[in-house]
Coordinates of C-alpha atoms and ligand atoms in Angstrom, one line a residue:
M706 CA 36.1 -6.5 -5.6
D707 CA 35.0 -3.8 -3.3
F708 CA 32.3 -5.7 -1.9
D709 CA 31.0 -9.2 -1.8
L710 CA 27.2 -7.0 -2.3
F711 CA 26.2 -3.5 -3.3
V712 CA 22.2 -3.0 -2.9
I713 CA 21.7 0.4 -5.1
G714 CA 18.4 1.7 -3.0
G715 CA 18.0 2.1 0.8
G716 CA 14.2 2.0 1.1
S717 CA 12.4 -1.3 3.2
G718 CA 13.9 -3.8 1.4
G719 CA 17.6 -2.7 -0.2
V720 CA 18.2 -2.0 3.9
R721 CA 17.3 -5.3 5.1
C722 CA 18.4 -6.9 2.5
A723 CA 22.0 -5.6 3.2
R724 CA 21.3 -5.3 6.7
I725 CA 20.9 -9.4 7.2
A726 CA 23.6 -10.0 4.3
S727 CA 26.0 -8.4 6.7
G728 CA 24.7 -10.2 9.5
H729 CA 25.8 -13.4 7.6
G730 CA 29.6 -12.2 7.0
A731 CA 29.7 -10.2 3.6
R732 CA 31.1 -7.4 2.8
V733 CA 28.4 -5.0 1.8
G734 CA 27.8 -1.4 0.6
V735 CA 24.7 0.7 0.0
A736 CA 23.6 3.7 -1.9
E737 CA 20.4 5.6 -1.6
E738 CA 20.7 9.4 -3.6
R739 CA 17.4 10.9 -1.9
F740 CA 16.4 9.2 1.8
W741 CA 16.5 6.4 4.2
G742 CA 13.8 4.3 4.1
G743 CA 12.5 4.6 0.6
T744 CA 9.7 5.5 0.2
C745 CA 7.7 3.6 2.8
V746 CA 8.6 6.1 5.6
N747 CA 9.6 8.9 3.9
V748 CA 6.4 9.5 1.9
G749 CA 4.2 6.4 1.5
C750 CA 3.1 3.6 4.9
V751 CA 4.2 5.9 7.8
P752 CA 3.4 9.3 7.5
K753 CA 0.3 8.5 5.3
K754 CA -0.9 6.5 8.6
L755 CA -0.9 9.6 10.7
L756 CA -2.6 11.2 8.2
V757 CA -5.4 9.0 9.1
Q758 CA -4.8 8.0 12.9
A759 CA -5.5 12.6 12.5
G760 CA -8.4 12.6 10.5
E761 CA -9.5 10.0 13.1
Y762 CA -9.5 12.3 15.7
G763 CA -12.2 15.1 14.8
A764 CA -14.4 12.4 13.8
W765 CA -13.8 10.8 17.2
A766 CA -15.0 14.3 18.6
D767 CA -17.8 14.4 16.9
D768 CA -19.0 10.6 17.8
A769 CA -18.2 11.0 21.5
A770 CA -21.4 12.9 22.0
G771 CA -23.3 10.4 21.6
F772 CA -21.8 8.8 24.7
G773 CA -22.2 11.9 26.7
W774 CA -18.9 14.7 26.4
T775 CA -19.6 17.7 25.2
I776 CA -16.7 18.8 23.2
K777 CA -16.0 22.0 21.1
K778 CA -14.4 21.0 17.9
G779 CA -11.9 24.2 16.8
P780 CA -9.9 24.1 13.4
H781 CA -7.7 21.8 12.6
D782 CA -3.5 23.2 12.6
W783 CA -2.5 21.3 9.7
G784 CA 1.1 22.6 10.2
K785 CA 1.4 21.6 13.1
L786 CA 0.2 17.8 11.6
I787 CA 3.2 18.1 8.6
A788 CA 5.7 19.6 11.0
A789 CA 4.8 17.3 14.1
K790 CA 5.1 13.8 11.1
D791 CA 8.2 15.3 9.5
K792 CA 10.2 15.2 13.1
E793 CA 8.5 11.1 13.3
I794 CA 9.9 10.6 9.9
D795 CA 13.7 12.2 10.5
R796 CA 13.6 10.3 14.0
L797 CA 13.0 6.9 12.0
N798 CA 15.3 8.3 8.9
G799 CA 18.0 8.2 11.6
I800 CA 16.7 4.5 12.9
Y801 CA 17.7 3.3 9.7
R802 CA 21.2 4.7 8.9
R803 CA 22.0 3.5 12.8
L804 CA 20.7 -0.2 11.4
L805 CA 22.8 -0.1 8.5
A806 CA 26.4 0.7 10.0
N807 CA 25.5 -0.6 13.0
A808 CA 25.5 -3.8 10.9
G809 CA 28.5 -3.4 9.3
V810 CA 27.1 -2.1 6.1
E811 CA 29.0 0.7 4.4
I812 CA 26.4 3.7 3.4
F813 CA 26.8 6.0 0.5
D814 CA 24.2 8.6 -0.1
A815 CA 24.8 9.3 -3.4
R816 CA 23.0 8.0 -6.9
A817 CA 24.1 4.8 -7.9
T818 CA 24.4 3.9 -11.6
L819 CA 25.8 0.7 -12.8
I820 CA 29.1 1.2 -15.3
D821 CA 28.9 -3.0 -16.3
A822 CA 27.7 -5.8 -14.5
H823 CA 30.3 -5.0 -12.0
T824 CA 31.1 -2.5 -11.8
L825 CA 28.9 0.6 -10.3
D826 CA 29.3 4.9 -10.3
V827 CA 28.6 5.9 -6.7
G828 CA 28.0 9.9 -6.7
G829 CA 31.3 9.9 -9.0
K830 CA 33.2 7.1 -7.7
R831 CA 34.1 3.6 -8.9
I832 CA 33.2 0.6 -7.1
T833 CA 33.4 -2.8 -7.9
A834 CA 30.5 -5.9 -6.7
E835 CA 31.1 -9.5 -7.2
T836 CA 26.4 -9.3 -6.0
I837 CA 24.7 -6.4 -6.6
V838 CA 21.2 -6.5 -5.8
I839 CA 18.5 -2.9 -7.7
A840 CA 15.8 -2.2 -5.0
T841 CA 14.9 1.6 -6.0
G842 CA 11.7 0.9 -5.9
G843 CA 9.4 3.8 -7.8
H844 CA 7.3 6.5 -8.3
P845 CA 4.3 8.4 -9.2
E846 CA 3.4 8.8 -12.3
R847 CA 0.8 11.7 -13.3
P848 CA -1.3 10.7 -16.1
A849 CA -0.3 12.0 -20.2
I850 CA -2.8 14.2 -20.1
P851 CA -2.1 18.2 -21.1
G852 CA -1.7 19.8 -18.2
A853 CA -0.6 17.4 -16.4
A854 CA 1.9 18.9 -14.2
L855 CA -0.1 21.4 -13.0
G856 CA -1.2 18.2 -10.8
I857 CA 0.4 17.3 -7.2
I858 CA 1.2 13.6 -7.0
S859 CA 1.7 11.6 -3.6
D860 CA 4.7 12.4 -2.4
D861 CA 3.8 16.3 -2.5
T862 CA 1.0 16.1 -0.1
F863 CA 3.4 15.2 2.8
Y864 CA 4.5 18.5 2.2
L865 CA 1.9 20.6 1.4
P866 CA 1.8 24.6 2.8
V867 CA -1.2 24.6 3.5
M868 CA -4.5 22.3 3.1
P869 CA -6.3 22.5 -0.1
K870 CA -10.6 23.2 0.8
T871 CA -11.3 21.6 -2.7
I872 CA -9.5 18.7 -3.8
A873 CA -10.0 16.4 -6.2
I874 CA -8.1 13.2 -6.8
V875 CA -7.8 11.3 -10.0
G876 CA -7.7 7.6 -9.7
S877 CA -9.2 5.0 -7.0
G878 CA -6.8 2.4 -5.9
F879 CA -4.8 2.9 -2.6
I880 CA -3.9 6.1 -2.7
A881 CA -6.4 7.5 -4.3
V882 CA -9.2 6.4 -1.7
E883 CA -6.8 6.4 1.9
F884 CA -6.0 10.4 0.5
A885 CA -10.1 11.1 -0.4
G886 CA -10.8 9.7 3.4
I887 CA -7.8 11.7 4.9
F888 CA -8.7 14.8 3.6
Q889 CA -11.9 14.8 3.9
A890 CA -11.7 14.2 7.5
L891 CA -9.5 17.1 7.7
G892 CA -12.7 19.6 6.1
A893 CA -11.8 19.7 2.5
E894 CA -14.6 18.9 -0.2
V895 CA -13.1 16.3 -1.9
H896 CA -14.1 14.5 -5.4
L897 CA -13.0 11.3 -6.8
I898 CA -12.5 11.0 -9.7
Y899 CA -12.4 7.4 -11.8
R900 CA -12.2 5.6 -14.6
Q901 CA -13.9 2.5 -13.3
P902 CA -17.7 2.0 -12.0
L903 CA -16.3 1.4 -8.4
P904 CA -13.1 1.8 -6.8
L905 CA -10.4 -0.4 -5.9
R906 CA -9.5 -2.7 -9.0
G907 CA -9.0 -6.2 -8.9
F908 CA -10.3 -6.5 -5.0
D909 CA -13.2 -8.1 -3.8
Q910 CA -17.1 -6.6 -6.0
D911 CA -18.7 -6.7 -2.4
L912 CA -15.1 -4.3 -0.5
R913 CA -16.2 -2.1 -3.5
E914 CA -19.4 -2.0 -3.4
G915 CA -18.9 -1.0 0.5
L916 CA -16.5 0.7 0.4
A917 CA -18.0 3.1 -2.8
E918 CA -21.2 3.5 0.0
A919 CA -18.7 4.4 2.6
L920 CA -17.2 7.0 1.1
T921 CA -20.8 8.9 0.1
A922 CA -21.3 8.3 4.1
Q923 CA -18.7 9.8 4.4
G924 CA -19.2 12.8 2.0
V925 CA -16.2 12.0 -0.5
I926 CA -18.2 12.8 -3.4
L927 CA -17.4 10.8 -6.6
H928 CA -17.7 10.5 -10.2
P929 CA -17.3 6.7 -11.5
S930 CA -16.3 6.1 -15.0
C931 CA -14.9 9.3 -15.9
S932 CA -11.6 9.9 -16.9
P933 CA -9.6 13.4 -17.0
E934 CA -8.7 15.1 -19.6
S935 CA -6.6 17.5 -18.9
V936 CA -5.3 20.9 -16.0
A937 CA -5.6 24.4 -16.3
A938 CA -4.6 26.8 -14.1
N939 CA -7.1 29.3 -12.7
G940 CA -5.6 31.9 -10.1
D941 CA -3.8 30.1 -7.8
G942 CA -6.5 26.7 -8.0
R943 CA -6.7 24.7 -10.7
I944 CA -9.8 23.8 -13.5
L945 CA -9.7 19.6 -13.7
T946 CA -12.2 19.0 -17.4
F947 CA -12.9 15.4 -17.2
G948 CA -15.2 12.4 -18.2
G949 CA -16.3 14.1 -21.5
G950 CA -16.2 17.9 -21.1
Q951 CA -17.3 18.5 -17.4
T952 CA -15.5 20.8 -15.5
L953 CA -14.0 21.3 -11.8
A954 CA -12.4 24.0 -9.7
V955 CA -10.7 23.1 -7.0
D956 CA -8.0 24.3 -5.1
T957 CA -5.9 21.0 -5.9
V958 CA -5.3 18.1 -8.4
F959 CA -3.7 15.2 -6.8
F960 CA -2.9 12.8 -9.2
A961 CA -2.9 9.2 -8.0
T962 CA -3.1 7.4 -10.5
G963 CA -0.2 4.5 -10.2
R964 CA 3.4 4.1 -9.3
R965 CA 6.6 3.0 -11.4
P966 CA 8.9 1.0 -10.9
M967 CA 12.4 3.2 -10.8
T968 CA 14.7 2.6 -14.0
E969 CA 15.3 5.3 -15.8
R970 CA 18.6 6.0 -16.3
M971 CA 20.5 3.8 -14.1
G972 CA 22.8 2.3 -17.3
L973 CA 20.6 -1.2 -16.8
E974 CA 21.6 -1.7 -20.6
N975 CA 25.5 -1.3 -19.2
A976 CA 24.8 -4.6 -17.7
G977 CA 22.3 -6.3 -19.8
V978 CA 19.9 -6.1 -16.9
T979 CA 16.7 -6.3 -19.4
V980 CA 13.0 -4.1 -17.9
S981 CA 9.5 -4.7 -19.0
P982 CA 7.3 -2.8 -21.9
S983 CA 6.1 -0.6 -18.1
G984 CA 9.5 -0.2 -17.3
A985 CA 9.9 -3.1 -14.2
V986 CA 12.7 -5.6 -14.0
I987 CA 12.6 -8.6 -15.4
V988 CA 13.7 -11.4 -12.4
D989 CA 12.8 -14.9 -12.2
Q990 CA 11.7 -17.1 -9.2
N991 CA 14.7 -16.0 -8.2
L992 CA 14.6 -13.0 -8.1
R993 CA 17.8 -13.4 -10.5
T994 CA 17.6 -10.4 -13.7
A995 CA 19.1 -11.7 -17.3
T996 CA 22.6 -11.0 -15.8
P997 CA 22.8 -13.7 -13.2
N998 CA 25.0 -11.9 -10.8
I999 CA 22.8 -8.6 -10.7
Y1000 CA 19.2 -9.1 -9.1
A1001 CA 16.1 -7.1 -8.1
I1002 CA 13.9 -6.6 -5.0
G1003 CA 10.3 -5.6 -4.0
D1004 CA 9.2 -2.4 -6.3
V1005 CA 10.9 -2.4 -9.5
T1006 CA 9.6 -5.6 -9.9
D1007 CA 6.6 -4.3 -10.2
R1008 CA 5.2 -7.7 -8.8
I1009 CA 3.6 -6.9 -5.5
N1010 CA 4.1 -3.7 -4.4
L1011 CA 3.8 -3.7 -0.7
T1012 CA 6.9 -2.5 1.6
P1013 CA 6.6 -6.0 4.1
F1014 CA 6.9 -8.2 0.8
A1015 CA 10.3 -6.3 -0.4
I1016 CA 11.4 -6.8 3.3
A1017 CA 10.7 -10.6 3.4
E1018 CA 12.1 -10.3 -0.1
G1019 CA 15.4 -8.9 0.8
H1020 CA 15.3 -11.4 3.9
A1021 CA 15.1 -14.3 1.9
L1022 CA 17.5 -13.3 -0.6
A1023 CA 20.3 -12.1 1.8
D1024 CA 19.6 -16.1 3.4
T1025 CA 19.9 -18.3 0.1
L1026 CA 23.0 -16.1 -1.1
Y1027 CA 25.2 -15.2 2.2
G1028 CA 23.4 -17.7 4.9
K1029 CA 23.5 -20.7 3.1
N1030 CA 19.6 -20.3 4.3
P1031 CA 17.8 -20.8 0.2
R1032 CA 14.4 -19.9 0.3
S1033 CA 11.6 -17.5 -1.3
A1034 CA 9.2 -15.3 0.1
S1035 CA 5.7 -16.6 -1.3
L1036 CA 3.4 -14.8 -3.6
D1037 CA 0.6 -16.6 -2.5
N1038 CA -2.0 -15.4 0.1
V1039 CA -0.5 -12.2 1.1
P1040 CA -2.1 -10.1 3.1
A1041 CA -2.6 -6.1 2.3
A1042 CA -4.5 -3.7 4.0
V1043 CA -6.2 0.1 2.9
F1044 CA -5.9 2.6 4.9
S1045 CA -9.6 3.8 3.6
T1046 CA -12.4 5.2 6.3
P1047 CA -12.9 3.3 7.1
P1048 CA -10.6 0.7 6.3
I1049 CA -10.0 -2.4 4.8
G1050 CA -8.0 -5.8 5.1
T1051 CA -7.8 -8.3 2.6
V1052 CA -6.2 -11.7 2.0
G1053 CA -6.2 -14.4 0.0
L1054 CA -8.5 -14.9 -3.6
T1055 CA -11.3 -12.7 -3.4
E1056 CA -14.5 -13.8 -5.0
E1057 CA -14.4 -13.6 -8.3
Q1058 CA -11.0 -15.4 -8.6
A1059 CA -11.8 -18.1 -6.1
A1060 CA -15.4 -18.9 -8.5
A1061 CA -13.4 -18.9 -11.9
R1062 CA -11.4 -21.6 -10.2
G1063 CA -14.4 -24.0 -9.1
P1064 CA -17.5 -24.0 -6.7
V1065 CA -17.0 -21.4 -3.5
D1066 CA -19.1 -21.1 -0.2
V1067 CA -20.3 -17.3 0.5
Y1068 CA -20.4 -15.8 3.8
V1069 CA -21.2 -12.4 4.1
A1070 CA -22.2 -10.2 7.1
K1071 CA -23.1 -6.6 7.5
F1072 CA -23.6 -4.8 10.2
T1073 CA -23.2 -0.9 12.5
P1074 CA -20.7 -1.9 14.8
M1075 CA -21.5 -1.2 18.6
R1076 CA -19.8 2.1 19.1
H1077 CA -22.4 3.4 15.8
T1078 CA -25.4 2.5 17.7
L1079 CA -24.2 5.6 20.1
S1080 CA -21.9 7.8 18.0
G1081 CA -24.7 7.7 15.1
R1082 CA -21.9 8.2 12.5
A1083 CA -23.4 6.3 9.0
R1084 CA -20.8 3.2 8.7
K1085 CA -21.5 -0.4 8.4
T1086 CA -18.6 -3.1 8.7
M1087 CA -18.7 -5.8 6.2
M1088 CA -16.7 -9.1 6.5
K1089 CA -16.4 -12.1 4.1
L1090 CA -15.1 -15.4 4.4
V1091 CA -15.1 -17.3 0.7
V1092 CA -14.7 -20.9 1.2
D1093 CA -13.8 -24.1 -1.3
Q1094 CA -16.7 -25.7 -1.5
A1095 CA -14.7 -29.9 -2.1
T1096 CA -12.4 -28.9 1.0
Q1097 CA -13.8 -26.8 2.6
R1098 CA -10.6 -24.4 3.0
V1099 CA -11.1 -20.3 3.9
L1100 CA -8.7 -19.4 0.3
G1101 CA -10.1 -15.4 1.3
A1102 CA -11.1 -13.4 4.2
H1103 CA -12.1 -9.7 3.6
M1104 CA -13.2 -7.1 5.9
L1105 CA -14.3 -3.0 5.7
G1106 CA -14.1 -1.2 8.9
E1107 CA -12.9 -0.2 11.7
D1108 CA -9.2 -1.9 12.7
A1109 CA -9.6 -4.3 10.3
P1110 CA -6.2 -4.5 8.8
E1111 CA -5.1 -5.5 12.6
L1112 CA -7.8 -7.9 12.6
I1113 CA -7.2 -9.6 9.1
Q1114 CA -3.2 -9.9 10.6
G1115 CA -4.5 -13.1 12.2
I1116 CA -7.1 -14.4 10.3
A1117 CA -4.1 -13.8 7.5
I1118 CA -3.0 -17.4 10.1
A1119 CA -5.4 -19.3 9.6
V1120 CA -5.5 -18.9 6.1
V1121 CA -1.5 -19.4 5.2
M1122 CA -1.9 -22.4 7.6
G1123 CA -5.0 -23.5 5.4
A1124 CA -7.6 -23.5 7.9
T1125 CA -10.8 -24.6 6.9
K1126 CA -14.5 -23.2 7.9
A1127 CA -14.5 -25.8 10.4
D1128 CA -11.4 -24.4 12.2
F1129 CA -13.1 -20.7 12.2
D1130 CA -15.8 -22.7 13.8
R1131 CA -14.9 -24.8 16.4
T1132 CA -13.2 -21.4 17.6
I1133 CA -14.9 -19.3 19.9
G1134 CA -15.3 -15.6 19.3
I1135 CA -13.9 -12.9 21.6
H1136 CA -17.5 -10.7 22.9
P1137 CA -18.1 -7.8 22.0
T1138 CA -16.2 -7.3 18.9
A1139 CA -16.8 -7.0 15.2
A1140 CA -13.8 -9.7 15.0
E1141 CA -16.1 -12.1 16.7
E1142 CA -18.4 -12.5 13.2
F1143 CA -15.7 -13.9 11.5
V1144 CA -15.9 -17.1 13.7
T1145 CA -19.3 -16.8 13.7
M1146 CA -21.0 -16.4 10.3
R1147 CA -23.1 -19.9 9.9
T1148 CA -25.9 -19.6 7.1
R1149 CA -24.8 -19.7 3.8
T1150 CA -24.9 -16.2 2.2
R1151 CA -24.8 -17.2 -1.4
V1152 CA -23.4 -20.1 -3.7
S1153 CA -20.0 -18.8 -6.4
G1154 CA -18.7 -20.5 -9.4
V1155 CA -19.0 -23.6 -11.9
A1156 CA -21.2 -25.2 -9.7
Q1157 CA -23.8 -22.3 -9.2
A1158 CA -24.8 -23.3 -12.4
A1159 CA -25.9 -25.9 -11.5
E1160 CA -27.6 -25.6 -8.0
Ligands
NDP2621 P1 -3.2 1.8 -7.7 O1 -2.2 0.6 -9.0 O2 -3.3 1.3 -7.2 O3 -4.0 3.1 -8.8 C1 -3.9 3.0 -9.2 C2 -5.8 4.3 -9.9 O4 -4.8 5.1 -11.2 C3 -6.3 2.6 -10.9 O5 -7.5 3.5 -10.2 C4 -6.3 2.9 -12.1 O6 -7.1 3.4 -12.9 C5 -6.0 4.7 -12.0 N1 -4.6 5.5 -13.4 C6 -4.1 4.9 -13.7 N2 -3.7 5.2 -15.2 C7 -4.8 6.1 -15.4 C8 -4.8 7.6 -16.4 N3 -4.2 7.5 -17.2 N4 -5.6 8.0 -16.0 C9 -6.9 7.0 -15.1 N5 -6.8 6.5 -14.3 C10 -6.0 6.3 -14.3 O7 -1.3 2.5 -7.9 P2 -1.8 3.0 -6.3 O8 -0.9 5.1 -7.3 O9 -2.9 3.8 -6.0 O10 -0.4 2.7 -6.1 C11 0.0 2.1 -6.2 C12 0.8 0.9 -5.6 O11 1.7 1.1 -4.0 C13 0.0 0.2 -5.2 O12 -1.0 -0.8 -6.3 C14 -0.1 -1.0 -4.6 O13 0.9 -1.7 -4.3 C15 0.5 0.3 -3.3 N6 0.3 0.8 -2.5 C16 0.2 0.0 -1.0 C17 -0.4 1.0 0.2 C18 -1.0 -0.1 1.5 O14 -0.4 -0.8 1.8 N7 -2.0 0.9 2.0 C19 -0.9 1.7 0.4 C20 -0.8 2.9 -1.2 C21 0.0 2.2 -2.3 P3 -7.6 1.3 -13.1 O15 -7.9 1.0 -11.6 O16 -9.1 1.9 -14.4 O17 -6.7 1.6 -13.8

């Protein structure tokens, strides 16, 4: 065999797996056909957050007047922002490549496909490996409607030559609500078209309601309970038909309608690797596919599609296979953030999930953050704890508001450790912060779940 381990895909999960395996002494190769660092570094988390921050500066410039500053805000230069972002992403690409090279991993800038369970075609070259890890991630998907190709996808947003003045964003998942905030903050008229009554299906109801209010307060025009029907060209612009024949003329239609695992034309069938109807590689709890020497990690398995989770899986798999340390990443209590405006941080169960298991005490706090008492910006913060009534363990912590992702990371440690409401209560707050609210929520807002009817 040419390699002990061959990793297909140089994204966050694949790179971590390759590096750690090499560190444990395995002979490792990794192939990437597009860009090192994958979605997160190139067309996802990292550039997205830079765009979010670009929007925040505009809002801060407006807010400063309430604190006595006179700031004249000029127009935003999209081209300058994208050029600065591109430079930073180039730097990160280089770091990812160097990390692999320094770890002694052999790098292939090529597409890899499976010929059989131990043989790959890597850019026209035959390579054999004892073990193979599929870490190819996913790609954005447009809905199957007429004219869908006239709409952009998230990959395109990072390279738009000009910022659209009007944009219709279809969907209300992570990507849709994050970009609604970005484009609105940078000066566009933003329409959000989604088929649920509230954005972010699957998130806690209070967060969803709070986000809908926040988007409206920010000026995003919401079109709930509407599905897209077709897109047509209108000169350089687009006409979106949606929600039973309504039309909207905009510069750009952006489909943020989900992602699909990258498993097409990879020769998976040659190696006996099976996929689900949605194209996800099927794995067992040890990340093993239907073929015993082939594993899959990260978004390509379509379970928890978050970069840090793919990294945790890649690391655990390398430790298991080559580090004499069998372990796995837990699917429970994985914290997540949505970089909406303001952002969301969340860990553990939603009220609805927890209540389905048994009675829960729910604590909710809503307030205007201190900064906005002077800035005058209509922006609220919402924090919520979901507590198991029997054990008093905190099952879920949710926040919508400035710095929510930063704050929930710390709260997540407590939740993972099994902290109780009493543990939160005996922790002294840091004053004046928004975070202290998490340890000063004394009065239960409501009881939810099975016992609710009995009370
Ligand atoms: P999501 O799965 O989060 O959301 C997809 C959205 O598209 C939903 O609102 C869904 O509606 C809607 N949708 C799907 N198909 C159609 C259709 N045919 N017509 C109309 N609407 C449709 O996907 P995203 O693309 O936003 O993000 C993909 C994943 O990437 C996320 O789930 C997340 O795991 C990850 N991600 C994480 C981020 C972070 O950590 N901050 C940021 C960005 C992405 P409905 O709810 O009705 O199904």
